[in-house]
Amino acid sequence: MSADSSGLITTHPDNCPRCWWPGTDPVYVAYHDTEWGVPEYDSRALYEKLILDGFQAGLSWITILRRRDGFRRAFEGFEPERVARFTDDDVERLMGDTGIIRNRAKIRGAISGARAWLAIEEAGPGFSPFLWDFCDGRPIQTNAATRAAIATETDVSRTMGKALKAKGFTFCGPTIVHAFMQAVGMVNDHLTGCHRHAPCTALGEGRRP
C-alpha cells in the first residue's frame, strides 16, 4: 500500500485509491467501500447506526464494527419496536453479553432511543425525514481534498444533536452526530481523490426521503 504526497489517499494492492482511515484491515476496507458515505433513508437502519455510533463514544469505530453481529443479535435486529419493550432484566442480560460493549448507560440509551424513535414515527412524517430535513433532504458535499478539510462537528451536527436529545436520545453530541452523518451519507466526506467520492456523490443527487 502506498500513500500520495499528502499521506491521506492510500493506494492498495487492488490499485484503488482510498481515504486514509480504513488502513489495510479488510473489515474496515469493505466498510469504507460499500457502506460509509452511502445515503441511507431507511428509518430502522438510521436508528441502528445512530445507536452504534453512540456505543462508539470513547472507542474506535472498528471496535464496534467487529462486534456488529453481536449487537444485532443482542438488540433483536435493532427493531425499535422490540428494543422499546426492553426491561431492567434485559439491561442485566445485555450487561453480561460479551458480544457487545457492556456499558449500562449506553444500553439504556439504546432503549430510550427506541422509544424516542417510536414517538417520532407516530407523530409523523417519520424518523428518516426528521433527520434528513436537517440537511434539506440531500447529502452535503464537502469536496474535501485533505484530512484537515474534514470537520469533526458542524453547525448542522450541533443542531441535530440538540434536537435528538430533546426527543429523548442520548450519546448524541455534535461529534458523534457528525460521524453518524458521514456514515449514513448525509455528509459525503470521502476525499476527492478516493474512488468512492464520485459514486457517493452520484447516489445523493436529486434524492429526497
Tab-separated table of C-alpha atoms in Angstrom:
chain	number	residue	atom	x	y	z
A	1	MET	CA	0.000	0.000	0.000
A	2	SER	CA	1.355	3.421	-0.914
A	3	ALA	CA	0.380	6.949	0.040
A	4	ASP	CA	0.348	10.044	-2.100
A	5	SER	CA	2.318	13.178	-1.175
A	6	SER	CA	-0.428	14.309	1.218
A	7	GLY	CA	-0.299	10.998	3.053
A	8	LEU	CA	-4.088	10.908	3.040
A	9	ILE	CA	-5.045	8.950	-0.052
A	10	THR	CA	-3.739	5.395	0.032
A	11	THR	CA	-3.435	3.066	-2.928
A	12	HIS	CA	-3.981	-0.585	-2.068
A	13	PRO	CA	-2.756	-3.667	-3.945
A	14	ASP	CA	-6.009	-3.591	-5.946
A	15	ASN	CA	-4.906	-0.144	-7.237
A	16	CYS	CA	-7.932	1.595	-5.703
A	17	PRO	CA	-7.162	4.973	-4.086
A	18	ARG	CA	-8.927	5.266	-0.743
A	19	CYS	CA	-9.283	7.580	2.231
A	20	TRP	CA	-6.561	7.030	4.811
A	21	TRP	CA	-8.665	5.886	7.747
A	22	PRO	CA	-9.513	2.213	6.991
A	23	GLY	CA	-5.837	1.317	6.634
A	24	THR	CA	-5.404	-2.271	5.477
A	25	ASP	CA	-7.890	-4.012	7.767
A	26	PRO	CA	-10.136	-5.983	5.359
A	27	VAL	CA	-13.240	-5.436	7.511
A	28	TYR	CA	-12.611	-1.706	7.625
A	29	VAL	CA	-11.781	-1.501	3.909
A	30	ALA	CA	-15.004	-3.337	3.000
A	31	TYR	CA	-16.995	-0.963	5.219
A	32	HIS	CA	-15.328	2.046	3.575
A	33	ASP	CA	-16.004	0.697	0.088
A	34	THR	CA	-19.605	-0.440	0.499
A	35	GLU	CA	-21.289	1.453	3.342
A	36	TRP	CA	-19.597	4.628	4.550
A	37	GLY	CA	-20.993	7.678	2.779
A	38	VAL	CA	-23.811	5.823	1.024
A	39	PRO	CA	-27.079	7.742	1.599
A	40	GLU	CA	-29.336	5.770	3.947
A	41	TYR	CA	-33.045	6.576	4.029
A	42	ASP	CA	-34.474	3.648	5.963
A	43	SER	CA	-35.698	4.745	9.398
A	44	ARG	CA	-34.820	1.487	11.153
A	45	ALA	CA	-31.326	1.402	9.669
A	46	LEU	CA	-30.776	5.009	10.723
A	47	TYR	CA	-31.760	4.121	14.292
A	48	GLU	CA	-29.301	1.226	14.297
A	49	LYS	CA	-26.423	3.340	13.035
A	50	LEU	CA	-27.129	6.176	15.463
A	51	ILE	CA	-27.151	3.767	18.398
A	52	LEU	CA	-23.945	2.079	17.257
A	53	ASP	CA	-22.268	5.457	16.901
A	54	GLY	CA	-23.333	6.173	20.471
A	55	PHE	CA	-21.702	2.936	21.608
A	56	GLN	CA	-18.548	4.073	19.819
A	57	ALA	CA	-18.120	7.058	22.172
A	58	GLY	CA	-14.632	6.798	23.652
A	59	LEU	CA	-13.745	3.866	21.394
A	60	SER	CA	-12.672	3.281	17.796
A	61	TRP	CA	-15.271	2.511	15.142
A	62	ILE	CA	-13.513	-0.714	14.154
A	63	THR	CA	-14.128	-1.955	17.707
A	64	ILE	CA	-17.865	-1.554	17.129
A	65	LEU	CA	-17.748	-2.845	13.572
A	66	ARG	CA	-16.169	-6.127	14.642
A	67	ARG	CA	-18.984	-6.611	17.160
A	68	ARG	CA	-21.835	-5.520	14.896
A	69	ASP	CA	-23.260	-9.022	14.526
A	70	GLY	CA	-23.213	-9.391	18.284
A	71	PHE	CA	-25.002	-6.075	18.690
A	72	ARG	CA	-27.646	-7.058	16.136
A	73	ARG	CA	-28.296	-10.326	17.943
A	74	ALA	CA	-28.382	-8.717	21.390
A	75	PHE	CA	-30.704	-5.902	20.294
A	76	GLU	CA	-33.028	-8.108	18.249
A	77	GLY	CA	-32.028	-6.749	14.871
A	78	PHE	CA	-32.288	-3.177	16.132
A	79	GLU	CA	-36.032	-3.271	15.600
A	80	PRO	CA	-37.089	-0.221	17.635
A	81	GLU	CA	-40.496	-1.702	18.437
A	82	ARG	CA	-38.751	-4.612	20.168
A	83	VAL	CA	-35.974	-2.641	21.848
A	84	ALA	CA	-38.506	-0.162	23.245
A	85	ARG	CA	-40.023	-3.032	25.261
A	86	PHE	CA	-36.740	-3.993	26.917
A	87	THR	CA	-36.902	-4.095	30.706
A	88	ASP	CA	-34.386	-3.902	33.541
A	89	ASP	CA	-33.955	-7.667	33.143
A	90	ASP	CA	-32.885	-7.086	29.536
A	91	VAL	CA	-30.398	-4.471	30.682
A	92	GLU	CA	-28.849	-7.007	33.056
A	93	ARG	CA	-28.839	-9.632	30.301
A	94	LEU	CA	-27.000	-7.261	28.000
A	95	MET	CA	-24.535	-6.309	30.710
A	96	GLY	CA	-23.471	-9.951	30.697
A	97	ASP	CA	-23.216	-10.235	26.914
A	98	THR	CA	-19.568	-10.393	25.835
A	99	GLY	CA	-20.561	-9.891	22.194
A	100	ILE	CA	-21.269	-6.182	22.731
A	101	ILE	CA	-19.805	-3.208	24.583
A	102	ARG	CA	-21.147	-3.642	28.101
A	103	ASN	CA	-21.876	-0.104	29.175
A	104	ARG	CA	-25.034	0.369	31.211
A	105	ALA	CA	-25.629	3.995	30.222
A	106	LYS	CA	-25.241	3.190	26.523
A	107	ILE	CA	-27.539	0.163	26.781
A	108	ARG	CA	-30.193	2.254	28.480
A	109	GLY	CA	-29.613	4.918	25.832
A	110	ALA	CA	-30.434	2.410	23.094
A	111	ILE	CA	-33.720	1.632	24.831
A	112	SER	CA	-34.687	5.265	25.392
A	113	GLY	CA	-33.682	5.946	21.787
A	114	ALA	CA	-36.016	3.216	20.561
A	115	ARG	CA	-38.880	4.788	22.483
A	116	ALA	CA	-37.997	8.205	21.082
A	117	TRP	CA	-37.864	6.679	17.576
A	118	LEU	CA	-41.385	5.302	18.016
A	119	ALA	CA	-42.693	8.669	19.181
A	120	ILE	CA	-41.183	10.403	16.130
A	121	GLU	CA	-42.606	7.761	13.794
A	122	GLU	CA	-46.067	8.045	15.336
A	123	ALA	CA	-46.041	11.837	15.205
A	124	GLY	CA	-45.061	11.779	11.517
A	125	PRO	CA	-43.593	12.100	8.997
A	126	GLY	CA	-41.056	9.626	10.393
A	127	PHE	CA	-37.520	9.281	11.691
A	128	SER	CA	-35.816	9.401	8.296
A	129	PRO	CA	-37.445	12.674	7.159
A	130	PHE	CA	-36.883	14.105	10.645
A	131	LEU	CA	-33.132	13.584	10.283
A	132	TRP	CA	-32.743	14.354	6.594
A	133	ASP	CA	-34.572	17.661	6.985
A	134	PHE	CA	-31.506	18.980	8.832
A	135	CYS	CA	-29.602	18.885	5.542
A	136	ASP	CA	-32.600	19.769	3.364
A	137	GLY	CA	-33.080	16.174	2.262
A	138	ARG	CA	-29.884	15.985	0.254
A	139	PRO	CA	-26.328	14.899	1.138
A	140	ILE	CA	-23.904	17.694	1.933
A	141	GLN	CA	-20.969	17.517	-0.470
A	142	THR	CA	-17.847	18.809	1.254
A	143	ASN	CA	-15.409	18.027	-1.602
A	144	ALA	CA	-12.591	17.738	0.917
A	145	ALA	CA	-9.187	17.076	-0.605
A	146	THR	CA	-7.287	16.629	2.665
A	147	ARG	CA	-7.920	15.323	6.139
A	148	ALA	CA	-7.549	18.841	7.528
A	149	ALA	CA	-10.579	19.925	5.491
A	150	ILE	CA	-12.848	17.371	7.157
A	151	ALA	CA	-14.734	18.711	10.165
A	152	THR	CA	-15.310	16.759	13.357
A	153	GLU	CA	-18.526	18.669	14.041
A	154	THR	CA	-20.594	21.304	12.264
A	155	ASP	CA	-23.484	23.663	12.884
A	156	VAL	CA	-25.760	21.015	11.379
A	157	SER	CA	-24.484	18.235	13.657
A	158	ARG	CA	-24.825	20.522	16.671
A	159	THR	CA	-28.396	21.389	15.737
A	160	MET	CA	-29.308	17.776	15.005
A	161	GLY	CA	-27.725	16.587	18.234
A	162	LYS	CA	-29.728	19.068	20.304
A	163	ALA	CA	-32.942	18.042	18.553
A	164	LEU	CA	-32.234	14.345	19.136
A	165	LYS	CA	-31.504	14.973	22.807
A	166	ALA	CA	-34.760	16.899	23.146
A	167	LYS	CA	-36.587	13.892	21.703
A	168	GLY	CA	-35.042	11.518	24.239
A	169	PHE	CA	-31.857	10.215	22.605
A	170	THR	CA	-28.584	10.059	24.491
A	171	PHE	CA	-24.953	9.934	23.348
A	172	CYS	CA	-25.793	12.316	20.532
A	173	GLY	CA	-23.234	15.074	20.940
A	174	PRO	CA	-22.126	17.009	17.851
A	175	THR	CA	-19.046	14.871	17.183
A	176	ILE	CA	-20.972	11.599	17.411
A	177	VAL	CA	-23.754	13.016	15.260
A	178	HIS	CA	-21.300	14.239	12.632
A	179	ALA	CA	-19.704	10.777	12.476
A	180	PHE	CA	-23.199	9.357	12.079
A	181	MET	CA	-23.973	11.812	9.275
A	182	GLN	CA	-20.779	10.825	7.469
A	183	ALA	CA	-21.553	7.140	7.822
A	184	VAL	CA	-25.125	7.349	6.506
A	185	GLY	CA	-24.293	9.649	3.618
A	186	MET	CA	-25.861	12.828	4.957
A	187	VAL	CA	-22.361	14.214	4.504
A	188	ASN	CA	-20.084	12.946	1.742
A	189	ASP	CA	-16.663	13.203	3.367
A	190	HIS	CA	-14.823	10.803	1.106
A	191	LEU	CA	-11.734	12.681	-0.017
A	192	THR	CA	-11.967	13.864	-3.609
A	193	GLY	CA	-9.128	11.542	-4.577
A	194	CYS	CA	-10.892	8.489	-3.135
A	195	HIS	CA	-12.506	6.073	-5.569
A	196	ARG	CA	-15.769	6.283	-3.573
A	197	HIS	CA	-16.153	10.054	-3.708
A	198	ALA	CA	-17.811	10.304	-7.126
A	199	PRO	CA	-20.130	7.271	-6.692
A	200	CYS	CA	-21.402	8.553	-3.339
A	201	THR	CA	-21.928	11.999	-4.852
A	202	ALA	CA	-23.993	10.467	-7.659
A	203	LEU	CA	-26.078	8.389	-5.215
A	204	GLY	CA	-27.270	11.514	-3.430
A	205	GLU	CA	-28.158	13.651	-6.430
A	206	GLY	CA	-31.767	14.759	-6.506
A	207	ARG	CA	-32.913	12.392	-3.767
A	208	ARG	CA	-35.420	13.397	-1.108
A	209	PRO	CA	-36.537	10.917	1.581
